């Protein structure tokens, strides 16, 4: 074989093999792009403007999980028609929360080798005010009712949520002074009346009080979880109750709804929603008997909303906070919602049966996927 | 006579062979470049798969990471043993190219098979076949490189080959991640593209690497009457040759004190608290240093002797261990450690093959190279197990301290054992004379 023939053979093979490679790549990317096409029967989504300004229109802002070009974008629906057409903002978030014109968006930044995560503080027009690099995978985000304080929780080092030795890091940011407490582990822990020091202390799931000083959160140490009350001024947290995860403070600040690990439940779905009266510490199971792995949010003085696994990642449900009634589906293919607008934002008028959700978003284990390749 | 062989092959122009022999340090034999291209292309293909395989198996098929690590370790040991078979087969009848094509071809065919193998036992079988291909091809390929290069520039020839090989290893994961960026969960596309790339590699091998034909009829006239015939017995008898035994022993000894790469990266991470996303980049640092240093250090080995460079490489590794032990936490630490680690590979991997080629007769070249490589691989495997156990029992500092001490002792022993430069060149001159037309 002469060199000429050899080169010809090589070039022909390169063309054929290159064609095969290109075809397989096109096929795979086309299949992946399917998630970017709206599916039949899904809610219609269109681009538009979204504002976090508290105004007269009562609406839900949430992460749109429906397949289509606006997947993972912050979207909004009228609070009285949550199943209707969605308006998408173009801002993508994994976790989101907002109050009084301040938003917190925990998002993934695609890197060459691995994704990085960051927390972005948004103004009322969804414009970035500041951003902070996150040391792990985002799970929870909350804004205080005044919009001044922001908190977020991440899983550190890719630790497994399912494992017994996972670790979390919760940060609190004062958007007034830009003071960042990178980890609540810097706070003094008062457990059962005495100061407690332990390396295995983890915090997650902050929920703020109206006074811009106090908050509630989960603290785990020694294999147990506690409800703690935090003081941003004194930089302390104090244990109040055991077996409490992801508390959510009611608008009148008399109760928290939280997920409780119940005995006899399957190991991979051990939680039920409970309400805890903060003055008597009496617990009341809520009507949903399914395992809820989410930080519930109060829709109004009587109803909470939370997410459960759904066909497109997550669907949102609502249930009365006093143990009565039955769970109802609020909207499909949505996560991390917040109710904005209306009278007083958090104490809007009751709408019977048409509860509107605001979920801070504890990570749901079942549906969690790292977005994209590592 | 092998240079004469390649001269008679049209694809190998005579001027190139002449220029290498005239001592100019500009070129390597076209065969080496062709084999380097084959390795580059094949490594792009195989590293693409390697990069996504854990993800595919763990995330896609639900295998535990521990199970994957175990599988990987077993197959690496297996591959080392197959290498001996490949080396022996290649020497029998001088079928280096045939065995190499078989090895490269087998690995290429495994790529599309990964697509259809849905269950764990099937995946295991495909991976075993892939590693068999890798084991089969390594020794004949290195033999072809050594046979196409005159003794005085073998270090450079291996350096060029290893640099091209490493370049492929660097490009592979990048291609895989680009594909997965384009198509989320597009493992099928990764495997298909990997197959296409591997097929190009096999084609380049078939078309552009001249086959080393059996010694022609007039060979007995040029070959010494006592030339060893390729047989298993003869291959094992190599160990009775003074220089071969010493070299193999040194490789074994130093292999026993060479901590596996992943432990080096883990130690770096512990020292500095390297975040997950940077952790994935650490092996790239080693590879980059290897890539940059392979040719210069190969040339250095040609000039000052492979013994010095080989031992110098282990000195670099020793310094890397010491730097990790020192407790120094400067920002330069990862760069220094990775540069030393890559330098260690650049001054040992190809250089050891060049040195072995110098003491093994051409008829048993493949077997001899396989013998030394396998000994080294098994010793490193043993070291990894011991280091892992020591880490668990005593903690990382004590384990590394012990490894550092062991490496220092082994290096000193190797220094005493290795043939001194004068003896190093003597046998290679002898093999040289066999390889050259009278």
PDB file of N, CA and C in Angstrom, chain A residues 32-113:
ATOM      1  N   UNK A  32     -31.733  14.947  25.419  1.00  0.00           N
ATOM      2  CA  UNK A  32     -31.600  15.795  26.599  1.00  0.00           C
ATOM      3  C   UNK A  32     -32.434  17.065  26.442  1.00  0.00           C
ATOM      4  N   UNK A  33     -32.528  17.531  25.186  1.00  0.00           N
ATOM      5  CA  UNK A  33     -33.259  18.769  24.935  1.00  0.00           C
ATOM      6  C   UNK A  33     -34.756  18.592  25.114  1.00  0.00           C
ATOM      7  N   UNK A  34     -35.177  17.312  25.185  1.00  0.00           N
ATOM      8  CA  UNK A  34     -36.599  17.049  25.368  1.00  0.00           C
ATOM      9  C   UNK A  34     -37.129  17.734  26.631  1.00  0.00           C
ATOM     10  N   UNK A  35     -36.244  17.770  27.652  1.00  0.00           N
ATOM     11  CA  UNK A  35     -36.646  18.421  28.896  1.00  0.00           C
ATOM     12  C   UNK A  35     -36.840  19.924  28.694  1.00  0.00           C
ATOM     13  N   UNK A  36     -36.282  20.429  27.601  1.00  0.00           N
ATOM     14  CA  UNK A  36     -36.448  21.851  27.319  1.00  0.00           C
ATOM     15  C   UNK A  36     -37.676  22.118  26.457  1.00  0.00           C
ATOM     16  N   UNK A  37     -38.418  21.050  26.126  1.00  0.00           N
ATOM     17  CA  UNK A  37     -39.660  21.243  25.365  1.00  0.00           C
ATOM     18  C   UNK A  37     -40.846  21.013  26.296  1.00  0.00           C
ATOM     19  N   UNK A  38     -41.811  21.875  26.189  1.00  0.00           N
ATOM     20  CA  UNK A  38     -42.979  21.750  27.062  1.00  0.00           C
ATOM     21  C   UNK A  38     -43.696  20.433  26.778  1.00  0.00           C
ATOM     22  N   UNK A  39     -44.121  19.732  27.839  1.00  0.00           N
ATOM     23  CA  UNK A  39     -44.815  18.459  27.646  1.00  0.00           C
ATOM     24  C   UNK A  39     -46.320  18.699  27.561  1.00  0.00           C
ATOM     25  N   UNK A  40     -46.976  17.806  26.859  1.00  0.00           N
ATOM     26  CA  UNK A  40     -48.426  17.951  26.691  1.00  0.00           C
ATOM     27  C   UNK A  40     -49.125  17.881  28.048  1.00  0.00           C
ATOM     28  N   UNK A  41     -50.127  18.692  28.223  1.00  0.00           N
ATOM     29  CA  UNK A  41     -50.877  18.665  29.473  1.00  0.00           C
ATOM     30  C   UNK A  41     -50.249  19.482  30.575  1.00  0.00           C
ATOM     31  N   UNK A  42     -49.036  19.986  30.342  1.00  0.00           N
ATOM     32  CA  UNK A  42     -48.361  20.799  31.358  1.00  0.00           C
ATOM     33  C   UNK A  42     -48.901  22.211  31.336  1.00  0.00           C
ATOM     34  N   UNK A  43     -48.580  22.960  32.377  1.00  0.00           N
ATOM     35  CA  UNK A  43     -49.061  24.342  32.409  1.00  0.00           C
ATOM     36  C   UNK A  43     -48.334  25.189  31.372  1.00  0.00           C
ATOM     37  N   UNK A  44     -49.029  26.084  30.658  1.00  0.00           N
ATOM     38  CA  UNK A  44     -48.345  26.967  29.714  1.00  0.00           C
ATOM     39  C   UNK A  44     -47.439  27.951  30.455  1.00  0.00           C
ATOM     40  N   UNK A  45     -46.238  28.158  29.925  1.00  0.00           N
ATOM     41  CA  UNK A  45     -45.292  29.080  30.555  1.00  0.00           C
ATOM     42  C   UNK A  45     -44.851  30.101  29.513  1.00  0.00           C
ATOM     43  N   UNK A  46     -44.873  31.366  29.878  1.00  0.00           N
ATOM     44  CA  UNK A  46     -44.423  32.410  28.961  1.00  0.00           C
ATOM     45  C   UNK A  46     -43.497  33.363  29.700  1.00  0.00           C
ATOM     46  N   UNK A  47     -42.574  33.981  28.976  1.00  0.00           N
ATOM     47  CA  UNK A  47     -41.659  34.938  29.592  1.00  0.00           C
ATOM     48  C   UNK A  47     -42.415  36.186  30.027  1.00  0.00           C
ATOM     49  N   UNK A  48     -41.903  36.810  31.066  1.00  0.00           N
ATOM     50  CA  UNK A  48     -42.534  38.040  31.507  1.00  0.00           C
ATOM     51  C   UNK A  48     -41.751  38.652  32.651  1.00  0.00           C
ATOM     52  N   UNK A  49     -42.286  39.715  33.210  1.00  0.00           N
ATOM     53  CA  UNK A  49     -41.608  40.380  34.322  1.00  0.00           C
ATOM     54  C   UNK A  49     -42.169  39.892  35.643  1.00  0.00           C
ATOM     55  N   UNK A  50     -41.261  39.701  36.598  1.00  0.00           N
ATOM     56  CA  UNK A  50     -41.695  39.305  37.928  1.00  0.00           C
ATOM     57  C   UNK A  50     -41.120  40.309  38.906  1.00  0.00           C
ATOM     58  N   UNK A  51     -41.934  40.770  39.827  1.00  0.00           N
ATOM     59  CA  UNK A  51     -41.420  41.675  40.852  1.00  0.00           C
ATOM     60  C   UNK A  51     -41.671  41.069  42.228  1.00  0.00           C
ATOM     61  N   UNK A  52     -40.717  41.312  43.132  1.00  0.00           N
ATOM     62  CA  UNK A  52     -40.888  40.821  44.508  1.00  0.00           C
ATOM     63  C   UNK A  52     -41.501  41.899  45.390  1.00  0.00           C
ATOM     64  N   UNK A  53     -41.803  43.057  44.819  1.00  0.00           N
ATOM     65  CA  UNK A  53     -42.382  44.153  45.598  1.00  0.00           C
ATOM     66  C   UNK A  53     -43.736  43.740  46.173  1.00  0.00           C
ATOM     67  N   UNK A  54     -43.926  43.965  47.485  1.00  0.00           N
ATOM     68  CA  UNK A  54     -45.227  43.634  48.056  1.00  0.00           C
ATOM     69  C   UNK A  54     -46.264  44.633  47.521  1.00  0.00           C
ATOM     70  N   UNK A  55     -47.214  44.151  46.746  1.00  0.00           N
ATOM     71  CA  UNK A  55     -48.266  45.046  46.243  1.00  0.00           C
ATOM     72  C   UNK A  55     -49.624  44.376  46.428  1.00  0.00           C
ATOM     73  N   UNK A  56     -50.625  44.910  45.800  1.00  0.00           N
ATOM     74  CA  UNK A  56     -51.986  44.438  46.047  1.00  0.00           C
ATOM     75  C   UNK A  56     -52.267  43.051  45.473  1.00  0.00           C
ATOM     76  N   UNK A  57     -51.494  42.669  44.436  1.00  0.00           N
ATOM     77  CA  UNK A  57     -51.759  41.387  43.795  1.00  0.00           C
ATOM     78  C   UNK A  57     -51.157  40.242  44.601  1.00  0.00           C
ATOM     79  N   UNK A  58     -52.005  39.340  45.043  1.00  0.00           N
ATOM     80  CA  UNK A  58     -51.510  38.194  45.796  1.00  0.00           C
ATOM     81  C   UNK A  58     -51.113  37.104  44.797  1.00  0.00           C
ATOM     82  N   UNK A  59     -49.853  36.691  44.858  1.00  0.00           N
ATOM     83  CA  UNK A  59     -49.333  35.749  43.859  1.00  0.00           C
ATOM     84  C   UNK A  59     -48.306  34.805  44.466  1.00  0.00           C
ATOM     85  N   UNK A  60     -48.091  33.701  43.778  1.00  0.00           N
ATOM     86  CA  UNK A  60     -47.081  32.737  44.210  1.00  0.00           C
ATOM     87  C   UNK A  60     -45.885  32.841  43.275  1.00  0.00           C
ATOM     88  N   UNK A  61     -44.690  32.972  43.852  1.00  0.00           N
ATOM     89  CA  UNK A  61     -43.457  32.907  43.068  1.00  0.00           C
ATOM     90  C   UNK A  61     -42.756  31.617  43.472  1.00  0.00           C
ATOM     91  N   UNK A  62     -42.290  30.842  42.505  1.00  0.00           N
ATOM     92  CA  UNK A  62     -41.715  29.531  42.827  1.00  0.00           C
ATOM     93  C   UNK A  62     -40.760  29.111  41.714  1.00  0.00           C
ATOM     94  N   UNK A  63     -40.056  28.006  41.948  1.00  0.00           N
ATOM     95  CA  UNK A  63     -39.177  27.449  40.914  1.00  0.00           C
ATOM     96  C   UNK A  63     -40.014  26.556  40.018  1.00  0.00           C
ATOM     97  N   UNK A  64     -40.088  26.913  38.756  1.00  0.00           N
ATOM     98  CA  UNK A  64     -40.868  26.147  37.791  1.00  0.00           C
ATOM     99  C   UNK A  64     -40.102  24.884  37.395  1.00  0.00           C
ATOM    100  N   UNK A  65     -40.684  23.713  37.688  1.00  0.00           N
ATOM    101  CA  UNK A  65     -40.010  22.453  37.367  1.00  0.00           C
ATOM    102  C   UNK A  65     -40.561  21.812  36.088  1.00  0.00           C
ATOM    103  N   UNK A  66     -41.591  22.424  35.498  1.00  0.00           N
ATOM    104  CA  UNK A  66     -42.192  21.824  34.302  1.00  0.00           C
ATOM    105  C   UNK A  66     -41.201  21.850  33.147  1.00  0.00           C
ATOM    106  N   UNK A  67     -41.190  20.757  32.344  1.00  0.00           N
ATOM    107  CA  UNK A  67     -40.298  20.703  31.190  1.00  0.00           C
ATOM    108  C   UNK A  67     -40.652  21.814  30.221  1.00  0.00           C
ATOM    109  N   UNK A  68     -39.624  22.319  29.575  1.00  0.00           N
ATOM    110  CA  UNK A  68     -39.838  23.387  28.622  1.00  0.00           C
ATOM    111  C   UNK A  68     -38.686  24.356  28.705  1.00  0.00           C
ATOM    112  N   UNK A  69     -38.710  25.384  27.880  1.00  0.00           N
ATOM    113  CA  UNK A  69     -37.592  26.329  27.843  1.00  0.00           C
ATOM    114  C   UNK A  69     -37.415  27.096  29.155  1.00  0.00           C
ATOM    115  N   UNK A  70     -38.439  27.103  30.011  1.00  0.00           N
ATOM    116  CA  UNK A  70     -38.328  27.890  31.251  1.00  0.00           C
ATOM    117  C   UNK A  70     -38.141  27.018  32.482  1.00  0.00           C
ATOM    118  N   UNK A  71     -37.712  25.772  32.254  1.00  0.00           N
ATOM    119  CA  UNK A  71     -37.496  24.862  33.376  1.00  0.00           C
ATOM    120  C   UNK A  71     -36.480  25.471  34.345  1.00  0.00           C
ATOM    121  N   UNK A  72     -36.729  25.348  35.626  1.00  0.00           N
ATOM    122  CA  UNK A  72     -35.872  25.827  36.723  1.00  0.00           C
ATOM    123  C   UNK A  72     -35.870  27.347  36.891  1.00  0.00           C
ATOM    124  N   UNK A  73     -36.648  28.060  36.093  1.00  0.00           N
ATOM    125  CA  UNK A  73     -36.703  29.511  36.273  1.00  0.00           C
ATOM    126  C   UNK A  73     -37.716  29.876  37.355  1.00  0.00           C
ATOM    127  N   UNK A  74     -37.488  31.031  37.978  1.00  0.00           N
ATOM    128  CA  UNK A  74     -38.490  31.551  38.896  1.00  0.00           C
ATOM    129  C   UNK A  74     -39.719  31.923  38.071  1.00  0.00           C
ATOM    130  N   UNK A  75     -40.872  31.440  38.505  1.00  0.00           N
ATOM    131  CA  UNK A  75     -42.101  31.712  37.768  1.00  0.00           C
ATOM    132  C   UNK A  75     -43.153  32.213  38.751  1.00  0.00           C
ATOM    133  N   UNK A  76     -44.205  32.799  38.228  1.00  0.00           N
ATOM    134  CA  UNK A  76     -45.268  33.277  39.102  1.00  0.00           C
ATOM    135  C   UNK A  76     -46.639  32.913  38.537  1.00  0.00           C
ATOM    136  N   UNK A  77     -47.593  32.665  39.461  1.00  0.00           N
ATOM    137  CA  UNK A  77     -48.994  32.446  39.091  1.00  0.00           C
ATOM    138  C   UNK A  77     -49.851  33.243  40.073  1.00  0.00           C
ATOM    139  N   UNK A  78     -51.043  33.669  39.661  1.00  0.00           N
ATOM    140  CA  UNK A  78     -51.936  34.345  40.614  1.00  0.00           C
ATOM    141  C   UNK A  78     -52.274  33.389  41.746  1.00  0.00           C
ATOM    142  N   UNK A  79     -52.336  33.887  42.979  1.00  0.00           N
ATOM    143  CA  UNK A  79     -52.584  33.012  44.124  1.00  0.00           C
ATOM    144  C   UNK A  79     -53.957  32.354  44.037  1.00  0.00           C
ATOM    145  N   UNK A  80     -54.914  32.987  43.346  1.00  0.00           N
ATOM    146  CA  UNK A  80     -56.226  32.360  43.276  1.00  0.00           C
ATOM    147  C   UNK A  80     -56.374  31.441  42.065  1.00  0.00           C
ATOM    148  N   UNK A  81     -55.332  31.301  41.254  1.00  0.00           N
ATOM    149  CA  UNK A  81     -55.374  30.360  40.134  1.00  0.00           C
ATOM    150  C   UNK A  81     -54.015  29.692  39.969  1.00  0.00           C
ATOM    151  N   UNK A  82     -53.582  28.909  40.982  1.00  0.00           N
ATOM    152  CA  UNK A  82     -52.216  28.357  40.957  1.00  0.00           C
ATOM    153  C   UNK A  82     -51.982  27.361  39.818  1.00  0.00           C
ATOM    154  N   UNK A  83     -53.051  26.766  39.274  1.00  0.00           N
ATOM    155  CA  UNK A  83     -52.869  25.788  38.198  1.00  0.00           C
ATOM    156  C   UNK A  83     -52.812  26.425  36.822  1.00  0.00           C
ATOM    157  N   UNK A  84     -52.957  27.733  36.749  1.00  0.00           N
ATOM    158  CA  UNK A  84     -53.067  28.412  35.463  1.00  0.00           C
ATOM    159  C   UNK A  84     -51.739  28.708  34.803  1.00  0.00           C
ATOM    160  N   UNK A  85     -51.762  29.545  33.745  1.00  0.00           N
ATOM    161  CA  UNK A  85     -50.546  29.884  33.008  1.00  0.00           C
ATOM    162  C   UNK A  85     -49.492  30.522  33.919  1.00  0.00           C
ATOM    163  N   UNK A  86     -48.224  30.202  33.637  1.00  0.00           N
ATOM    164  CA  UNK A  86     -47.125  30.697  34.462  1.00  0.00           C
ATOM    165  C   UNK A  86     -46.344  31.771  33.717  1.00  0.00           C
ATOM    166  N   UNK A  87     -45.872  32.748  34.472  1.00  0.00           N
ATOM    167  CA  UNK A  87     -44.981  33.748  33.899  1.00  0.00           C
ATOM    168  C   UNK A  87     -43.583  33.473  34.410  1.00  0.00           C
ATOM    169  N   UNK A  88     -42.623  33.294  33.510  1.00  0.00           N
ATOM    170  CA  UNK A  88     -41.261  32.936  33.900  1.00  0.00           C
ATOM    171  C   UNK A  88     -40.337  34.124  33.776  1.00  0.00           C
ATOM    172  N   UNK A  89     -39.360  34.197  34.711  1.00  0.00           N
ATOM    173  CA  UNK A  89     -38.531  35.396  34.835  1.00  0.00           C
ATOM    174  C   UNK A  89     -37.196  35.310  34.112  1.00  0.00           C
ATOM    175  N   UNK A  90     -36.737  34.112  33.773  1.00  0.00           N
ATOM    176  CA  UNK A  90     -35.404  33.982  33.197  1.00  0.00           C
ATOM    177  C   UNK A  90     -34.327  33.763  34.240  1.00  0.00           C
ATOM    178  N   UNK A  91     -34.659  33.928  35.535  1.00  0.00           N
ATOM    179  CA  UNK A  91     -33.673  33.716  36.602  1.00  0.00           C
ATOM    180  C   UNK A  91     -33.804  32.284  37.109  1.00  0.00           C
ATOM    181  N   UNK A  92     -32.707  31.525  37.026  1.00  0.00           N
ATOM    182  CA  UNK A  92     -32.760  30.125  37.451  1.00  0.00           C
ATOM    183  C   UNK A  92     -32.276  29.970  38.887  1.00  0.00           C
ATOM    184  N   UNK A  93     -33.038  29.242  39.690  1.00  0.00           N
ATOM    185  CA  UNK A  93     -32.649  28.993  41.070  1.00  0.00           C
ATOM    186  C   UNK A  93     -32.920  27.535  41.424  1.00  0.00           C
ATOM    187  N   UNK A  94     -32.068  26.981  42.277  1.00  0.00           N
ATOM    188  CA  UNK A  94     -32.347  25.655  42.833  1.00  0.00           C
ATOM    189  C   UNK A  94     -33.262  25.802  44.037  1.00  0.00           C
ATOM    190  N   UNK A  95     -32.965  26.800  44.879  1.00  0.00           N
ATOM    191  CA  UNK A  95     -33.779  27.118  46.055  1.00  0.00           C
ATOM    192  C   UNK A  95     -34.053  28.613  46.035  1.00  0.00           C
ATOM    193  N   UNK A  96     -35.199  28.982  46.580  1.00  0.00           N
ATOM    194  CA  UNK A  96     -35.575  30.395  46.518  1.00  0.00           C
ATOM    195  C   UNK A  96     -36.478  30.732  47.694  1.00  0.00           C
ATOM    196  N   UNK A  97     -36.374  31.949  48.174  1.00  0.00           N
ATOM    197  CA  UNK A  97     -37.320  32.480  49.138  1.00  0.00           C
ATOM    198  C   UNK A  97     -37.299  33.996  49.018  1.00  0.00           C
ATOM    199  N   UNK A  98     -38.366  34.641  49.421  1.00  0.00           N
ATOM    200  CA  UNK A  98     -38.416  36.096  49.319  1.00  0.00           C
ATOM    201  C   UNK A  98     -39.374  36.652  50.353  1.00  0.00           C
ATOM    202  N   UNK A  99     -39.142  37.898  50.761  1.00  0.00           N
ATOM    203  CA  UNK A  99     -40.064  38.623  51.631  1.00  0.00           C
ATOM    204  C   UNK A  99     -39.726  40.102  51.531  1.00  0.00           C
ATOM    205  N   UNK A 100     -40.731  40.928  51.568  1.00  0.00           N
ATOM    206  CA  UNK A 100     -40.590  42.385  51.610  1.00  0.00           C
ATOM    207  C   UNK A 100     -39.607  42.927  50.572  1.00  0.00           C
ATOM    208  N   UNK A 101     -39.661  42.388  49.369  1.00  0.00           N
ATOM    209  CA  UNK A 101     -38.839  42.944  48.296  1.00  0.00           C
ATOM    210  C   UNK A 101     -37.412  42.434  48.249  1.00  0.00           C
ATOM    211  N   UNK A 102     -37.057  41.510  49.144  1.00  0.00           N
ATOM    212  CA  UNK A 102     -35.728  40.893  49.092  1.00  0.00           C
ATOM    213  C   UNK A 102     -35.890  39.428  48.721  1.00  0.00           C
ATOM    214  N   UNK A 103     -35.059  38.960  47.785  1.00  0.00           N
ATOM    215  CA  UNK A 103     -35.106  37.543  47.409  1.00  0.00           C
ATOM    216  C   UNK A 103     -33.762  36.886  47.647  1.00  0.00           C
ATOM    217  N   UNK A 104     -33.767  35.588  47.921  1.00  0.00           N
ATOM    218  CA  UNK A 104     -32.521  34.821  47.982  1.00  0.00           C
ATOM    219  C   UNK A 104     -32.648  33.657  47.005  1.00  0.00           C
ATOM    220  N   UNK A 105     -31.667  33.566  46.133  1.00  0.00           N
ATOM    221  CA  UNK A 105     -31.684  32.555  45.081  1.00  0.00           C
ATOM    222  C   UNK A 105     -30.393  31.751  45.173  1.00  0.00           C
ATOM    223  N   UNK A 106     -30.509  30.454  45.482  1.00  0.00           N
ATOM    224  CA  UNK A 106     -29.326  29.596  45.523  1.00  0.00           C
ATOM    225  C   UNK A 106     -29.230  28.907  44.168  1.00  0.00           C
ATOM    226  N   UNK A 107     -28.153  29.178  43.455  1.00  0.00           N
ATOM    227  CA  UNK A 107     -28.087  28.652  42.094  1.00  0.00           C
ATOM    228  C   UNK A 107     -26.790  27.919  41.805  1.00  0.00           C
ATOM    229  N   UNK A 108     -26.826  27.115  40.732  1.00  0.00           N
ATOM    230  CA  UNK A 108     -25.651  26.370  40.290  1.00  0.00           C
ATOM    231  C   UNK A 108     -24.974  27.145  39.192  1.00  0.00           C
ATOM    232  N   UNK A 109     -23.659  27.155  39.250  1.00  0.00           N
ATOM    233  CA  UNK A 109     -22.865  27.796  38.211  1.00  0.00           C
ATOM    234  C   UNK A 109     -22.103  26.690  37.531  1.00  0.00           C
ATOM    235  N   UNK A 110     -22.326  26.506  36.248  1.00  0.00           N
ATOM    236  CA  UNK A 110     -21.648  25.401  35.567  1.00  0.00           C
ATOM    237  C   UNK A 110     -20.164  25.699  35.430  1.00  0.00           C
ATOM    238  N   UNK A 111     -19.352  24.779  35.925  1.00  0.00           N
ATOM    239  CA  UNK A 111     -17.905  24.934  35.793  1.00  0.00           C
ATOM    240  C   UNK A 111     -17.390  23.951  34.760  1.00  0.00           C
ATOM    241  N   UNK A 112     -16.097  24.062  34.446  1.00  0.00           N
ATOM    242  CA  UNK A 112     -15.533  23.158  33.436  1.00  0.00           C
ATOM    243  C   UNK A 112     -15.516  21.735  33.959  1.00  0.00           C
ATOM    244  N   UNK A 113     -15.149  21.595  35.225  1.00  0.00           N
ATOM    245  CA  UNK A 113     -15.021  20.247  35.761  1.00  0.00           C
ATOM    246  C   UNK A 113     -16.225  19.888  36.616  1.00  0.00           C
TER     247      UNK A 113
END
